[in-house]
mmCIF file of C-alpha atoms in Angstrom:
data_model
loop_
_atom_site.group_PDB
_atom_site.id
_atom_site.type_symbol
_atom_site.label_atom_id
_atom_site.label_comp_id
_atom_site.label_asym_id
_atom_site.label_seq_id
_atom_site.Cartn_x
_atom_site.Cartn_y
_atom_site.Cartn_z
ATOM 1 C CA MET A 1 26.280 -17.487 -32.746
ATOM 2 C CA SER A 2 24.356 -14.543 -31.253
ATOM 3 C CA THR A 3 20.886 -14.944 -29.814
ATOM 4 C CA ARG A 4 18.125 -13.003 -31.543
ATOM 5 C CA THR A 5 15.760 -11.032 -29.330
ATOM 6 C CA LEU A 6 12.924 -8.558 -29.850
ATOM 7 C CA ILE A 7 15.342 -5.701 -29.302
ATOM 8 C CA SER A 8 18.698 -5.666 -31.039
ATOM 9 C CA PRO A 9 21.914 -5.337 -28.997
ATOM 10 C CA LEU A 10 22.600 -2.100 -30.896
ATOM 11 C CA ALA A 11 19.352 -0.551 -29.606
ATOM 12 C CA LEU A 12 20.102 -1.699 -26.050
ATOM 13 C CA ALA A 13 23.537 -0.115 -26.241
ATOM 14 C CA ARG A 14 21.981 3.325 -26.610
ATOM 15 C CA PRO A 15 20.820 5.197 -23.484
ATOM 16 C CA ARG A 16 17.388 5.888 -24.992
ATOM 17 C CA GLY A 17 16.962 2.228 -25.968
ATOM 18 C CA ARG A 18 17.882 1.006 -22.475
ATOM 19 C CA ALA A 19 15.497 3.506 -20.885
ATOM 20 C CA VAL A 20 12.595 2.417 -23.087
ATOM 21 C CA TYR A 21 13.378 -1.264 -22.575
ATOM 22 C CA TRP A 22 13.514 -1.120 -18.775
ATOM 23 C CA THR A 23 10.461 1.138 -18.614
ATOM 24 C CA VAL A 24 8.374 -1.296 -20.653
ATOM 25 C CA PHE A 25 9.811 -4.310 -18.828
ATOM 26 C CA GLY A 26 9.146 -2.762 -15.396
ATOM 27 C CA GLY A 27 5.611 -1.788 -16.384
ATOM 28 C CA VAL A 28 4.770 -5.304 -17.591
ATOM 29 C CA VAL A 29 6.194 -6.871 -14.414
ATOM 30 C CA LEU A 30 4.237 -4.409 -12.276
ATOM 31 C CA LEU A 31 0.988 -5.143 -14.120
ATOM 32 C CA PHE A 32 1.404 -8.897 -13.751
ATOM 33 C CA THR A 33 2.303 -8.496 -10.070
ATOM 34 C CA LEU A 34 -0.825 -6.448 -9.426
ATOM 35 C CA ALA A 35 -2.965 -8.899 -11.385
ATOM 36 C CA PHE A 36 -1.804 -11.804 -9.209
ATOM 37 C CA LEU A 37 -1.552 -10.065 -5.839
ATOM 38 C CA PHE A 38 -4.665 -7.892 -5.929
ATOM 39 C CA PRO A 39 -7.124 -10.809 -5.469
ATOM 40 C CA VAL A 40 -5.067 -11.935 -2.463
ATOM 41 C CA TYR A 41 -5.119 -8.420 -1.031
ATOM 42 C CA TRP A 42 -8.863 -8.151 -1.664
ATOM 43 C CA MET A 43 -9.546 -11.404 0.174
ATOM 44 C CA VAL A 44 -7.294 -10.604 3.146
ATOM 45 C CA THR A 45 -8.710 -7.103 3.636
ATOM 46 C CA GLY A 46 -12.280 -8.267 2.938
ATOM 47 C CA ALA A 47 -12.174 -10.365 6.087
ATOM 48 C CA MET A 48 -11.265 -7.235 8.054
ATOM 49 C CA LYS A 49 -14.316 -5.246 6.917
ATOM 50 C CA SER A 50 -17.686 -5.100 8.593
ATOM 51 C CA PRO A 51 -20.483 -7.269 7.131
ATOM 52 C CA ASP A 52 -22.189 -4.176 5.704
ATOM 53 C CA GLU A 53 -19.023 -2.761 4.175
ATOM 54 C CA VAL A 54 -17.982 -5.983 2.435
ATOM 55 C CA THR A 55 -21.228 -6.031 0.435
ATOM 56 C CA ARG A 56 -21.306 -2.299 -0.281
ATOM 57 C CA THR A 57 -21.521 -1.009 -3.848
ATOM 58 C CA PRO A 58 -19.198 0.469 -4.971
ATOM 59 C CA PRO A 59 -16.700 -1.484 -2.855
ATOM 60 C CA THR A 60 -14.109 0.210 -0.678
ATOM 61 C CA LEU A 61 -10.436 -0.364 -1.409
ATOM 62 C CA LEU A 62 -9.430 -0.062 2.252
ATOM 63 C CA PRO A 63 -11.553 -1.036 5.268
ATOM 64 C CA GLN A 64 -13.037 2.003 6.968
ATOM 65 C CA GLN A 65 -12.473 0.239 10.277
ATOM 66 C CA TRP A 66 -10.110 -2.691 10.656
ATOM 67 C CA HIS A 67 -11.804 -5.664 12.300
ATOM 68 C CA LEU A 68 -9.537 -8.601 13.146
ATOM 69 C CA GLY A 69 -12.385 -10.443 14.823
ATOM 70 C CA GLY A 70 -13.302 -12.167 11.552
ATOM 71 C CA TYR A 71 -10.215 -14.346 11.748
ATOM 72 C CA THR A 72 -10.710 -15.287 15.386
ATOM 73 C CA ASP A 73 -14.400 -16.004 14.779
ATOM 74 C CA ALA A 74 -13.546 -18.200 11.794
ATOM 75 C CA TRP A 75 -10.971 -20.098 13.852
ATOM 76 C CA ASP A 76 -13.445 -20.796 16.654
ATOM 77 C CA LEU A 77 -16.904 -20.943 15.053
ATOM 78 C CA MET A 78 -15.894 -23.109 12.091
ATOM 79 C CA ASP A 79 -13.559 -25.326 14.150
ATOM 80 C CA LEU A 80 -10.727 -24.748 11.718
ATOM 81 C CA PRO A 81 -7.998 -26.510 13.765
ATOM 82 C CA THR A 82 -9.875 -29.838 13.526
ATOM 83 C CA HIS A 83 -10.566 -29.577 9.802
ATOM 84 C CA LEU A 84 -7.074 -28.331 9.000
ATOM 85 C CA TRP A 85 -5.600 -31.282 10.876
ATOM 86 C CA ASN A 86 -7.894 -33.654 8.988
ATOM 87 C CA THR A 87 -6.665 -32.161 5.729
ATOM 88 C CA VAL A 88 -3.022 -32.442 6.781
ATOM 89 C CA VAL A 89 -3.458 -36.126 7.680
ATOM 90 C CA GLN A 90 -5.242 -36.924 4.411
ATOM 91 C CA ALA A 91 -2.816 -34.955 2.226
ATOM 92 C CA THR A 92 0.313 -36.290 3.962
ATOM 93 C CA GLY A 93 -0.780 -39.917 3.704
ATOM 94 C CA ALA A 94 -1.720 -39.572 0.040
ATOM 95 C CA TRP A 95 1.585 -37.835 -0.678
ATOM 96 C CA LEU A 96 3.730 -40.479 1.028
ATOM 97 C CA LEU A 97 1.947 -43.431 -0.562
ATOM 98 C CA GLN A 98 1.999 -41.776 -3.951
ATOM 99 C CA LEU A 99 5.725 -41.084 -3.746
ATOM 100 C CA VAL A 100 6.486 -44.675 -2.703
ATOM 101 C CA PHE A 101 4.331 -46.528 -5.219
ATOM 102 C CA CYS A 102 4.580 -44.134 -8.174
ATOM 103 C CA THR A 103 8.354 -43.885 -7.786
ATOM 104 C CA ALA A 104 8.716 -47.679 -7.572
ATOM 105 C CA ALA A 105 6.458 -48.244 -10.589
ATOM 106 C CA ALA A 106 8.148 -45.525 -12.650
ATOM 107 C CA TYR A 107 11.622 -46.884 -11.817
ATOM 108 C CA ALA A 108 10.565 -50.407 -12.776
ATOM 109 C CA LEU A 109 9.061 -49.302 -16.085
ATOM 110 C CA SER A 110 12.010 -47.063 -16.926
ATOM 111 C CA LYS A 111 15.081 -49.006 -15.825
ATOM 112 C CA LEU A 112 14.108 -52.607 -15.025
ATOM 113 C CA LYS A 113 12.284 -53.143 -18.331
ATOM 114 C CA PRO A 114 9.679 -55.713 -17.184
ATOM 115 C CA ALA A 115 7.840 -57.991 -19.577
ATOM 116 C CA PHE A 116 4.963 -56.200 -21.333
ATOM 117 C CA GLY A 117 6.214 -52.935 -19.828
ATOM 118 C CA LYS A 118 5.066 -50.865 -22.792
ATOM 119 C CA VAL A 119 1.625 -52.467 -22.681
ATOM 120 C CA ILE A 120 1.346 -51.730 -18.964
ATOM 121 C CA LEU A 121 2.465 -48.138 -19.507
ATOM 122 C CA GLY A 122 -0.048 -47.740 -22.327
ATOM 123 C CA GLY A 123 -2.840 -49.009 -20.085
ATOM 124 C CA ILE A 124 -1.809 -46.577 -17.352
ATOM 125 C CA LEU A 125 -1.727 -43.638 -19.760
ATOM 126 C CA ALA A 126 -5.101 -44.663 -21.202
ATOM 127 C CA THR A 127 -6.688 -43.842 -17.834
ATOM 128 C CA LEU A 128 -5.789 -40.184 -18.425
ATOM 129 C CA MET A 129 -8.359 -40.069 -21.198
ATOM 130 C CA VAL A 130 -11.175 -41.145 -18.860
ATOM 131 C CA PRO A 131 -12.941 -38.139 -17.224
ATOM 132 C CA ALA A 132 -12.504 -38.049 -13.465
ATOM 133 C CA GLN A 133 -16.272 -37.689 -13.021
ATOM 134 C CA ALA A 134 -16.820 -41.043 -14.749
ATOM 135 C CA LEU A 135 -14.718 -42.784 -12.100
ATOM 136 C CA VAL A 136 -16.513 -41.367 -9.068
ATOM 137 C CA VAL A 137 -19.276 -43.993 -8.860
ATOM 138 C CA PRO A 138 -17.099 -47.116 -9.348
ATOM 139 C CA LYS A 139 -14.484 -45.660 -7.016
ATOM 140 C CA TYR A 140 -17.132 -45.017 -4.347
ATOM 141 C CA LEU A 141 -18.539 -48.547 -4.669
ATOM 142 C CA THR A 142 -15.045 -49.963 -4.291
ATOM 143 C CA VAL A 143 -14.292 -47.883 -1.207
ATOM 144 C CA ALA A 144 -17.690 -48.609 0.355
ATOM 145 C CA ASP A 145 -17.127 -52.368 0.024
ATOM 146 C CA LEU A 146 -13.466 -53.175 -0.504
ATOM 147 C CA PRO A 147 -13.090 -56.322 -2.643
ATOM 148 C CA VAL A 148 -11.800 -59.508 -0.937
ATOM 149 C CA LEU A 149 -11.640 -57.832 2.492
ATOM 150 C CA HIS A 150 -15.310 -56.715 2.348
ATOM 151 C CA THR A 151 -14.723 -53.752 4.602
ATOM 152 C CA SER A 152 -15.727 -50.119 4.255
ATOM 153 C CA LEU A 153 -13.189 -47.301 4.013
ATOM 154 C CA LEU A 154 -15.809 -44.568 4.356
ATOM 155 C CA ASN A 155 -15.047 -41.993 7.060
ATOM 156 C CA SER A 156 -11.436 -43.230 7.025
ATOM 157 C CA PRO A 157 -8.314 -41.510 5.648
ATOM 158 C CA LEU A 158 -7.646 -44.705 3.686
ATOM 159 C CA GLY A 159 -10.597 -43.727 1.487
ATOM 160 C CA ILE A 160 -8.511 -40.734 0.379
ATOM 161 C CA TRP A 161 -5.064 -42.321 0.430
ATOM 162 C CA LEU A 162 -5.612 -45.442 -1.673
ATOM 163 C CA PRO A 163 -7.387 -43.821 -4.678
ATOM 164 C CA ALA A 164 -4.759 -41.064 -4.698
ATOM 165 C CA VAL A 165 -1.971 -43.614 -5.206
ATOM 166 C CA ALA A 166 -3.211 -44.456 -8.711
ATOM 167 C CA ASN A 167 -2.024 -41.232 -10.341
ATOM 168 C CA ALA A 168 -1.043 -41.903 -13.945
ATOM 169 C CA PHE A 169 0.185 -38.361 -14.624
ATOM 170 C CA ASN A 170 2.689 -38.295 -11.763
ATOM 171 C CA LEU A 171 3.851 -41.812 -12.607
ATOM 172 C CA TYR A 172 4.515 -40.808 -16.208
ATOM 173 C CA LEU A 173 6.259 -37.629 -15.077
ATOM 174 C CA LEU A 174 8.598 -39.683 -12.891
ATOM 175 C CA LYS A 175 9.226 -42.230 -15.632
ATOM 176 C CA ARG A 176 10.171 -39.555 -18.150
ATOM 177 C CA PHE A 177 12.653 -38.129 -15.668
ATOM 178 C CA PHE A 178 14.135 -41.559 -14.921
ATOM 179 C CA ASP A 179 14.522 -42.156 -18.665
ATOM 180 C CA GLN A 180 16.913 -39.199 -18.799
ATOM 181 C CA ILE A 181 19.263 -40.616 -16.148
ATOM 182 C CA PRO A 182 22.326 -41.990 -17.986
ATOM 183 C CA ARG A 183 22.612 -45.754 -18.011
ATOM 184 C CA ASP A 184 26.335 -45.430 -17.263
ATOM 185 C CA VAL A 185 25.547 -44.106 -13.789
ATOM 186 C CA LEU A 186 23.445 -47.153 -12.932
ATOM 187 C CA GLU A 187 26.009 -49.554 -14.413
ATOM 188 C CA ALA A 188 28.731 -47.962 -12.288
ATOM 189 C CA ALA A 189 26.587 -48.557 -9.187
ATOM 190 C CA GLU A 190 26.097 -52.189 -10.219
ATOM 191 C CA ILE A 191 29.866 -52.664 -10.635
ATOM 192 C CA ASP A 192 30.343 -51.320 -7.106
ATOM 193 C CA GLY A 193 27.994 -54.031 -5.858
ATOM 194 C CA ALA A 194 24.816 -51.985 -5.364
ATOM 195 C CA GLY A 195 21.570 -53.864 -5.845
ATOM 196 C CA ARG A 196 18.543 -52.487 -7.599
ATOM 197 C CA LEU A 197 16.946 -51.190 -4.394
ATOM 198 C CA ARG A 198 20.234 -49.676 -3.230
ATOM 199 C CA THR A 199 20.696 -48.020 -6.624
ATOM 200 C CA LEU A 200 17.217 -46.536 -6.441
ATOM 201 C CA TRP A 201 17.728 -45.236 -2.906
ATOM 202 C CA SER A 202 21.309 -43.947 -3.151
ATOM 203 C CA ILE A 203 21.643 -42.937 -6.816
ATOM 204 C CA VAL A 204 18.303 -42.363 -8.511
ATOM 205 C CA LEU A 205 16.335 -40.621 -5.753
ATOM 206 C CA PRO A 206 19.019 -38.014 -4.877
ATOM 207 C CA MET A 207 19.248 -37.142 -8.592
ATOM 208 C CA SER A 208 15.444 -36.900 -8.789
ATOM 209 C CA ARG A 209 14.858 -34.254 -6.145
ATOM 210 C CA PRO A 210 13.517 -31.651 -8.624
ATOM 211 C CA VAL A 211 10.874 -33.938 -10.111
ATOM 212 C CA LEU A 212 10.020 -35.347 -6.680
ATOM 213 C CA GLY A 213 9.351 -31.780 -5.538
ATOM 214 C CA VAL A 214 7.002 -31.217 -8.475
ATOM 215 C CA VAL A 215 5.177 -34.504 -7.857
ATOM 216 C CA SER A 216 4.880 -33.625 -4.163
ATOM 217 C CA ILE A 217 3.266 -30.292 -4.973
ATOM 218 C CA PHE A 218 0.832 -31.922 -7.397
ATOM 219 C CA ALA A 219 -0.071 -34.640 -4.886
ATOM 220 C CA LEU A 220 -0.599 -32.295 -1.947
ATOM 221 C CA VAL A 221 -2.527 -29.653 -3.871
ATOM 222 C CA ALA A 222 -4.794 -32.287 -5.459
ATOM 223 C CA VAL A 223 -5.883 -33.583 -2.052
ATOM 224 C CA TRP A 224 -5.992 -30.145 -0.434
ATOM 225 C CA GLN A 225 -8.344 -28.620 -3.008
ATOM 226 C CA ASP A 226 -10.472 -31.703 -3.753
ATOM 227 C CA PHE A 227 -14.119 -31.315 -2.787
ATOM 228 C CA LEU A 228 -16.387 -33.898 -4.407
ATOM 229 C CA TRP A 229 -14.531 -37.058 -3.372
ATOM 230 C CA PRO A 230 -13.986 -36.088 0.319
ATOM 231 C CA LEU A 231 -17.645 -35.014 0.449
ATOM 232 C CA MET A 232 -18.674 -38.537 -0.606
ATOM 233 C CA VAL A 233 -16.203 -40.337 1.652
ATOM 234 C CA PHE A 234 -16.716 -38.378 4.881
ATOM 235 C CA SER A 235 -20.264 -38.130 6.150
ATOM 236 C CA ASP A 236 -18.956 -37.466 9.658
ATOM 237 C CA THR A 237 -18.539 -33.687 9.967
ATOM 238 C CA ASP A 238 -15.702 -33.993 12.488
ATOM 239 C CA LYS A 239 -13.588 -35.926 9.955
ATOM 240 C CA GLN A 240 -14.145 -33.701 6.945
ATOM 241 C CA PRO A 241 -11.243 -31.747 5.401
ATOM 242 C CA ILE A 242 -11.191 -27.984 5.177
ATOM 243 C CA SER A 243 -12.473 -27.859 1.574
ATOM 244 C CA VAL A 244 -15.679 -29.665 2.521
ATOM 245 C CA ALA A 245 -16.085 -28.015 5.919
ATOM 246 C CA LEU A 246 -15.999 -24.501 4.446
ATOM 247 C CA VAL A 247 -19.034 -25.317 2.316
ATOM 248 C CA GLN A 248 -20.893 -27.379 4.898
ATOM 249 C CA LEU A 249 -20.504 -24.809 7.682
ATOM 250 C CA SER A 250 -21.001 -21.652 5.597
ATOM 251 C CA GLN A 251 -24.805 -21.626 5.701
ATOM 252 C CA ASN A 252 -25.239 -19.591 8.885
ATOM 253 C CA ILE A 253 -21.859 -17.840 8.901
ATOM 254 C CA GLN A 254 -21.264 -14.167 8.117
ATOM 255 C CA LEU A 255 -19.536 -13.442 4.829
ATOM 256 C CA THR A 256 -16.524 -11.810 6.494
ATOM 257 C CA VAL A 257 -16.023 -14.877 8.703
ATOM 258 C CA LEU A 258 -16.218 -17.155 5.661
ATOM 259 C CA ILE A 259 -13.660 -15.027 3.787
ATOM 260 C CA ALA A 260 -11.355 -15.158 6.807
ATOM 261 C CA ALA A 261 -11.697 -18.950 6.905
ATOM 262 C CA MET A 262 -10.738 -19.177 3.219
ATOM 263 C CA VAL A 263 -7.674 -17.000 3.863
ATOM 264 C CA ILE A 264 -6.566 -19.265 6.710
ATOM 265 C CA ALA A 265 -7.197 -22.380 4.616
ATOM 266 C CA SER A 266 -4.985 -21.057 1.789
ATOM 267 C CA ILE A 267 -1.997 -20.203 3.996
ATOM 268 C CA PRO A 268 -0.474 -23.739 4.143
ATOM 269 C CA MET A 269 -0.422 -24.089 0.349
ATOM 270 C CA VAL A 270 1.155 -20.643 -0.096
ATOM 271 C CA VAL A 271 3.827 -21.416 2.510
ATOM 272 C CA MET A 272 4.551 -24.795 0.915
ATOM 273 C CA PHE A 273 5.004 -23.198 -2.496
ATOM 274 C CA LEU A 274 7.360 -20.552 -1.119
ATOM 275 C CA VAL A 275 9.437 -23.229 0.623
ATOM 276 C CA PHE A 276 9.680 -25.587 -2.357
ATOM 277 C CA GLN A 277 9.604 -23.074 -5.215
ATOM 278 C CA ARG A 278 13.243 -23.741 -6.126
ATOM 279 C CA HIS A 279 12.537 -27.458 -6.558
ATOM 280 C CA ILE A 280 9.338 -26.741 -8.485
ATOM 281 C CA ILE A 281 11.088 -24.493 -11.008
ATOM 282 C CA ALA A 282 13.976 -26.950 -11.343
ATOM 283 C CA GLY A 283 11.568 -29.838 -11.875
ATOM 284 C CA ILE A 284 9.587 -27.983 -14.535
ATOM 285 C CA SER A 285 12.765 -27.128 -16.467
ATOM 286 C CA ALA A 286 14.219 -30.610 -15.998
ATOM 287 C CA GLY A 287 11.874 -32.127 -18.546
ATOM 288 C CA SER A 288 13.133 -29.863 -21.331
ATOM 289 C CA THR A 289 16.713 -31.150 -21.256
ATOM 290 C CA LYS A 290 18.264 -34.569 -21.458
ATOM 291 C CA GLY A 291 20.717 -35.742 -18.857
#
């Protein structure tokens, strides 16, 4: 059975049809590439302009004089190494805890079939319908005075890590992927003498690399770009992540220095996407097929 497309195979077989097709296709790709890359180019080159040139109307496409001092000033004046390290610590801890607990919970709900599992899953999914803003106050009160222990997690990475663990979307994403793993594979592991933990570690997790890559991206980006919650948790400026520090320290900073700081702050996320893009694409397509 042949696949129907916008252009018939007969039209593509003709030289004129192929020329028109590739011309239109190349033009669309070029337009989308420019639409996505031009803001990045504008931000990178904006940090290299003088303060007067960056606010000039009409704007200049290329800097009249290239000034690299904006990046060095941003690195030193805004103490970017400290705030970047704070962000790395907070994002890494939230990512690790989220992978451990969400993976364990999703595996239990999908394969171990606990009592009232569907009720528990329904309660978890119900939290997705609650606006995140509505949870800020109760979450802050809990972190400020942790129940039972009666200790404060303010100005501590634990104030970021523990709330990030309760991520219903990532848990459901993992569960849906685990549901697609054939039961025969797990039964074969049980016949070979593997326990439930061994099966999870040696069978399920290696098969789940695509979805684990997607969950990792979601977890890291959520912490990296979050502003309101870190602003409430960290009153100590030296412990604030880069998202909060850029706003807090931008009052008396030149615009070019601030743009340079935003460029530097975005580099880790861009590098991470380029490194894990294969897993991200595989994880996105994994949900459309059954194993």
